[in-house]
Amino acid sequence: MNPAPLLKAIAFAANKHRHQRRKDAEASPYINHPIAVAAVLAAEGDVSDENTLIAAALHDTVEDTKTTFEELEEYFGPEVAGLVREVTDEKSLGKMERKRLQVEHAPNLSIRAKQLKIADKLCNVRDVTDAPPADWPLKRRRDYLDWAMDVVAGCRGVNTKLDQAFDQAIRRAKGKLGTG
Ligand code: ZN
């Protein structure tokens, strides 16, 4: 695989997210998250499909920055833009509705988007376990695990290694946070 397009995507995402921080106590740079999602796909899910990895690097740019799908299409092509669109929430909706729709839509995602969604949730589960938002009480962290499991339930069966890595992350999370 020519590394240039993926590196270009990482540089693009780093620039777009440059003023954003994660919600953990240390306020880590936001870009750590999309890079971690791409790394999980490649290193733990054995995903080598270039557009899936590129879309992983870009997956939060439209939802969380001023990036448009047209821009992604111009720079990275319609396939990548389409993949990011599949995993992007409709911003006009409320938080609860968006969370509900993620569960509802998961089974209808493409095979590539399902893998991206599992890797995204896996990274968030690890963050909620090890470096949670400073203001999240235990119950909110446990509720996040339950919701992530509901979303991933609709994405399973397309990549055994990712399914297993997600299950392992959940076991670790529940070991640390308890099940309430
Ligand atoms: Zn994400």
mmCIF file of C-alpha atoms and ligand atoms in Angstrom:
data_model
loop_
_atom_site.group_PDB
_atom_site.id
_atom_site.type_symbol
_atom_site.label_atom_id
_atom_site.label_comp_id
_atom_site.label_asym_id
_atom_site.label_seq_id
_atom_site.Cartn_x
_atom_site.Cartn_y
_atom_site.Cartn_z
ATOM 1 C CA MET A 1 0.000 0.000 0.000
ATOM 2 C CA ASN A 2 1.298 3.458 -0.948
ATOM 3 C CA PRO A 3 1.501 5.265 2.415
ATOM 4 C CA ALA A 4 0.964 8.744 0.937
ATOM 5 C CA PRO A 5 -2.878 8.903 0.899
ATOM 6 C CA LEU A 6 -3.204 7.667 4.498
ATOM 7 C CA LEU A 7 -0.529 10.064 5.726
ATOM 8 C CA LYS A 8 -2.258 12.861 3.827
ATOM 9 C CA ALA A 9 -5.506 11.986 5.608
ATOM 10 C CA ILE A 10 -3.810 11.977 9.028
ATOM 11 C CA ALA A 11 -2.249 15.383 8.294
ATOM 12 C CA PHE A 12 -5.638 16.715 7.085
ATOM 13 C CA ALA A 13 -7.403 15.449 10.237
ATOM 14 C CA ALA A 14 -4.643 16.781 12.526
ATOM 15 C CA ASN A 15 -5.080 20.218 10.982
ATOM 16 C CA LYS A 16 -8.886 20.132 11.234
ATOM 17 C CA HIS A 17 -8.859 18.949 14.865
ATOM 18 C CA ARG A 18 -5.919 21.176 15.858
ATOM 19 C CA HIS A 19 -7.859 23.263 18.390
ATOM 20 C CA GLN A 20 -9.776 20.346 19.922
ATOM 21 C CA ARG A 21 -9.063 18.295 23.008
ATOM 22 C CA ARG A 22 -10.549 15.043 24.313
ATOM 23 C CA LYS A 23 -12.688 15.206 27.441
ATOM 24 C CA ASP A 24 -10.254 13.287 29.671
ATOM 25 C CA ALA A 25 -8.673 14.937 32.715
ATOM 26 C CA GLU A 26 -5.460 15.667 30.812
ATOM 27 C CA ALA A 27 -7.378 17.131 27.841
ATOM 28 C CA SER A 28 -5.396 15.014 25.371
ATOM 29 C CA PRO A 29 -5.149 16.252 21.770
ATOM 30 C CA TYR A 30 -8.281 15.180 19.861
ATOM 31 C CA ILE A 31 -6.260 13.760 16.957
ATOM 32 C CA ASN A 32 -5.024 10.945 19.227
ATOM 33 C CA HIS A 33 -8.486 9.405 18.891
ATOM 34 C CA PRO A 34 -8.833 9.093 15.069
ATOM 35 C CA ILE A 35 -5.221 7.900 14.849
ATOM 36 C CA ALA A 36 -5.956 5.260 17.508
ATOM 37 C CA VAL A 37 -9.046 4.102 15.574
ATOM 38 C CA ALA A 38 -7.026 3.681 12.359
ATOM 39 C CA ALA A 39 -4.284 1.879 14.309
ATOM 40 C CA VAL A 40 -6.799 -0.525 15.915
ATOM 41 C CA LEU A 41 -8.242 -1.386 12.496
ATOM 42 C CA ALA A 42 -4.812 -2.124 11.044
ATOM 43 C CA ALA A 43 -2.991 -3.642 14.017
ATOM 44 C CA GLU A 44 -5.818 -5.469 15.827
ATOM 45 C CA GLY A 45 -8.337 -6.030 13.019
ATOM 46 C CA ASP A 46 -5.794 -6.830 10.289
ATOM 47 C CA VAL A 47 -7.609 -4.345 8.050
ATOM 48 C CA SER A 48 -5.466 -3.374 5.069
ATOM 49 C CA ASP A 49 -8.146 -1.727 2.921
ATOM 50 C CA GLU A 50 -6.769 1.724 2.204
ATOM 51 C CA ASN A 51 -10.047 3.637 2.098
ATOM 52 C CA THR A 52 -11.200 2.134 5.404
ATOM 53 C CA LEU A 53 -8.011 3.309 7.119
ATOM 54 C CA ILE A 54 -8.239 6.740 5.491
ATOM 55 C CA ALA A 55 -11.879 7.071 6.541
ATOM 56 C CA ALA A 56 -10.870 6.105 10.096
ATOM 57 C CA ALA A 57 -8.380 8.980 10.239
ATOM 58 C CA LEU A 58 -11.097 11.338 8.967
ATOM 59 C CA HIS A 59 -14.135 9.848 10.707
ATOM 60 C CA ASP A 60 -14.823 12.714 13.149
ATOM 61 C CA THR A 61 -13.886 15.666 10.908
ATOM 62 C CA VAL A 62 -17.402 16.414 9.653
ATOM 63 C CA GLU A 63 -19.126 15.710 12.982
ATOM 64 C CA ASP A 64 -16.683 17.697 15.118
ATOM 65 C CA THR A 65 -15.096 20.343 12.853
ATOM 66 C CA LYS A 66 -16.254 22.572 10.006
ATOM 67 C CA THR A 67 -15.215 20.010 7.379
ATOM 68 C CA THR A 68 -17.840 19.168 4.730
ATOM 69 C CA PHE A 69 -18.435 15.916 2.851
ATOM 70 C CA GLU A 70 -17.770 17.849 -0.383
ATOM 71 C CA GLU A 71 -14.317 18.719 0.914
ATOM 72 C CA LEU A 72 -13.592 15.074 1.802
ATOM 73 C CA GLU A 73 -14.790 14.002 -1.635
ATOM 74 C CA GLU A 74 -12.564 16.561 -3.330
ATOM 75 C CA TYR A 75 -9.438 15.506 -1.428
ATOM 76 C CA PHE A 76 -10.030 11.802 -0.831
ATOM 77 C CA GLY A 77 -12.680 10.698 -3.342
ATOM 78 C CA PRO A 78 -16.335 9.625 -3.149
ATOM 79 C CA GLU A 79 -15.663 6.254 -1.489
ATOM 80 C CA VAL A 80 -13.922 7.781 1.520
ATOM 81 C CA ALA A 81 -16.500 10.584 1.766
ATOM 82 C CA GLY A 82 -19.286 7.978 1.646
ATOM 83 C CA LEU A 83 -17.678 5.907 4.398
ATOM 84 C CA VAL A 84 -17.313 8.926 6.674
ATOM 85 C CA ARG A 85 -20.926 9.843 5.926
ATOM 86 C CA GLU A 86 -22.027 6.363 7.072
ATOM 87 C CA VAL A 87 -20.455 6.854 10.508
ATOM 88 C CA THR A 88 -21.413 10.521 10.984
ATOM 89 C CA ASP A 89 -24.385 11.464 13.170
ATOM 90 C CA GLU A 90 -27.036 13.872 11.931
ATOM 91 C CA LYS A 91 -25.978 16.978 13.831
ATOM 92 C CA SER A 92 -29.412 18.597 13.850
ATOM 93 C CA LEU A 93 -30.754 15.856 16.148
ATOM 94 C CA GLY A 94 -30.560 15.752 19.944
ATOM 95 C CA LYS A 95 -27.987 13.662 21.779
ATOM 96 C CA MET A 96 -30.413 10.918 22.849
ATOM 97 C CA GLU A 97 -31.911 10.590 19.380
ATOM 98 C CA ARG A 98 -28.461 10.392 17.821
ATOM 99 C CA LYS A 99 -27.479 7.621 20.222
ATOM 100 C CA ARG A 100 -30.688 5.714 19.501
ATOM 101 C CA LEU A 101 -30.191 6.036 15.735
ATOM 102 C CA GLN A 102 -26.626 4.690 15.960
ATOM 103 C CA VAL A 103 -28.026 1.472 17.447
ATOM 104 C CA GLU A 104 -30.837 1.355 14.893
ATOM 105 C CA HIS A 105 -28.630 2.053 11.850
ATOM 106 C CA ALA A 106 -25.665 -0.181 12.785
ATOM 107 C CA PRO A 107 -26.988 -3.363 11.093
ATOM 108 C CA ASN A 108 -27.494 -1.434 7.820
ATOM 109 C CA LEU A 109 -23.932 -0.112 7.575
ATOM 110 C CA SER A 110 -21.575 -1.392 4.876
ATOM 111 C CA ILE A 111 -19.005 -4.002 5.898
ATOM 112 C CA ARG A 112 -16.256 -1.374 5.952
ATOM 113 C CA ALA A 113 -18.309 1.089 8.007
ATOM 114 C CA LYS A 114 -19.159 -1.675 10.507
ATOM 115 C CA GLN A 115 -15.467 -2.320 11.104
ATOM 116 C CA LEU A 116 -14.809 1.390 11.489
ATOM 117 C CA LYS A 117 -17.680 1.669 13.952
ATOM 118 C CA ILE A 118 -16.392 -1.245 16.063
ATOM 119 C CA ALA A 119 -12.872 0.243 16.178
ATOM 120 C CA ASP A 120 -14.306 3.655 17.127
ATOM 121 C CA LYS A 121 -16.347 2.197 19.984
ATOM 122 C CA LEU A 122 -13.433 0.012 21.087
ATOM 123 C CA CYS A 123 -11.201 3.078 21.443
ATOM 124 C CA ASN A 124 -13.905 4.948 23.335
ATOM 125 C CA VAL A 125 -14.445 1.986 25.669
ATOM 126 C CA ARG A 126 -10.715 1.971 26.433
ATOM 127 C CA ASP A 127 -10.814 5.711 27.084
ATOM 128 C CA VAL A 128 -13.858 5.389 29.342
ATOM 129 C CA THR A 129 -11.959 2.657 31.222
ATOM 130 C CA ASP A 130 -8.558 4.310 31.560
ATOM 131 C CA ALA A 131 -8.923 8.046 30.890
ATOM 132 C CA PRO A 132 -12.591 8.996 31.251
ATOM 133 C CA PRO A 133 -14.007 12.512 31.015
ATOM 134 C CA ALA A 134 -13.215 14.137 34.344
ATOM 135 C CA ASP A 135 -16.860 14.920 35.106
ATOM 136 C CA TRP A 136 -18.325 11.480 34.313
ATOM 137 C CA PRO A 137 -19.582 9.602 37.375
ATOM 138 C CA LEU A 138 -19.256 5.807 37.438
ATOM 139 C CA LYS A 139 -22.852 5.278 36.309
ATOM 140 C CA ARG A 140 -22.363 7.349 33.179
ATOM 141 C CA ARG A 141 -19.236 5.363 32.319
ATOM 142 C CA ARG A 142 -21.103 2.070 32.795
ATOM 143 C CA ASP A 143 -24.028 3.356 30.724
ATOM 144 C CA TYR A 144 -21.578 4.215 27.951
ATOM 145 C CA LEU A 145 -20.349 0.606 27.916
ATOM 146 C CA ASP A 146 -23.916 -0.687 27.575
ATOM 147 C CA TRP A 147 -24.670 1.675 24.699
ATOM 148 C CA ALA A 148 -21.406 0.848 22.907
ATOM 149 C CA MET A 149 -22.266 -2.859 23.199
ATOM 150 C CA ASP A 150 -25.703 -2.183 21.671
ATOM 151 C CA VAL A 151 -24.162 -0.354 18.696
ATOM 152 C CA VAL A 152 -21.474 -3.002 18.183
ATOM 153 C CA ALA A 153 -24.069 -5.800 18.379
ATOM 154 C CA GLY A 154 -25.370 -4.524 15.034
ATOM 155 C CA CYS A 155 -21.875 -4.461 13.482
ATOM 156 C CA ARG A 156 -20.590 -7.907 14.449
ATOM 157 C CA GLY A 157 -19.792 -10.835 12.190
ATOM 158 C CA VAL A 158 -17.656 -9.093 9.550
ATOM 159 C CA ASN A 159 -14.252 -9.187 11.302
ATOM 160 C CA THR A 160 -13.704 -11.807 14.010
ATOM 161 C CA LYS A 161 -10.517 -10.224 15.307
ATOM 162 C CA LEU A 162 -12.213 -6.872 15.836
ATOM 163 C CA ASP A 163 -15.200 -8.537 17.502
ATOM 164 C CA GLN A 164 -12.820 -10.304 19.886
ATOM 165 C CA ALA A 165 -10.763 -7.181 20.568
ATOM 166 C CA PHE A 166 -13.958 -5.279 21.394
ATOM 167 C CA ASP A 167 -15.163 -8.059 23.722
ATOM 168 C CA GLN A 168 -11.777 -8.037 25.441
ATOM 169 C CA ALA A 169 -11.982 -4.256 25.930
ATOM 170 C CA ILE A 170 -15.469 -4.639 27.434
ATOM 171 C CA ARG A 171 -14.313 -7.413 29.800
ATOM 172 C CA ARG A 172 -11.446 -5.225 30.942
ATOM 173 C CA ALA A 173 -13.756 -2.219 31.356
ATOM 174 C CA LYS A 174 -16.243 -4.210 33.435
ATOM 175 C CA GLY A 175 -13.434 -5.655 35.520
ATOM 176 C CA LYS A 176 -12.321 -2.160 36.339
ATOM 177 C CA LEU A 177 -15.666 -0.345 36.586
ATOM 178 C CA GLY A 178 -17.838 -3.212 37.824
ATOM 179 C CA THR A 179 -21.230 -3.948 36.308
ATOM 180 C CA GLY A 180 -23.350 -2.014 38.760
HETATM 181 ZN ZN ZN B 1 -14.660 8.621 16.934
#
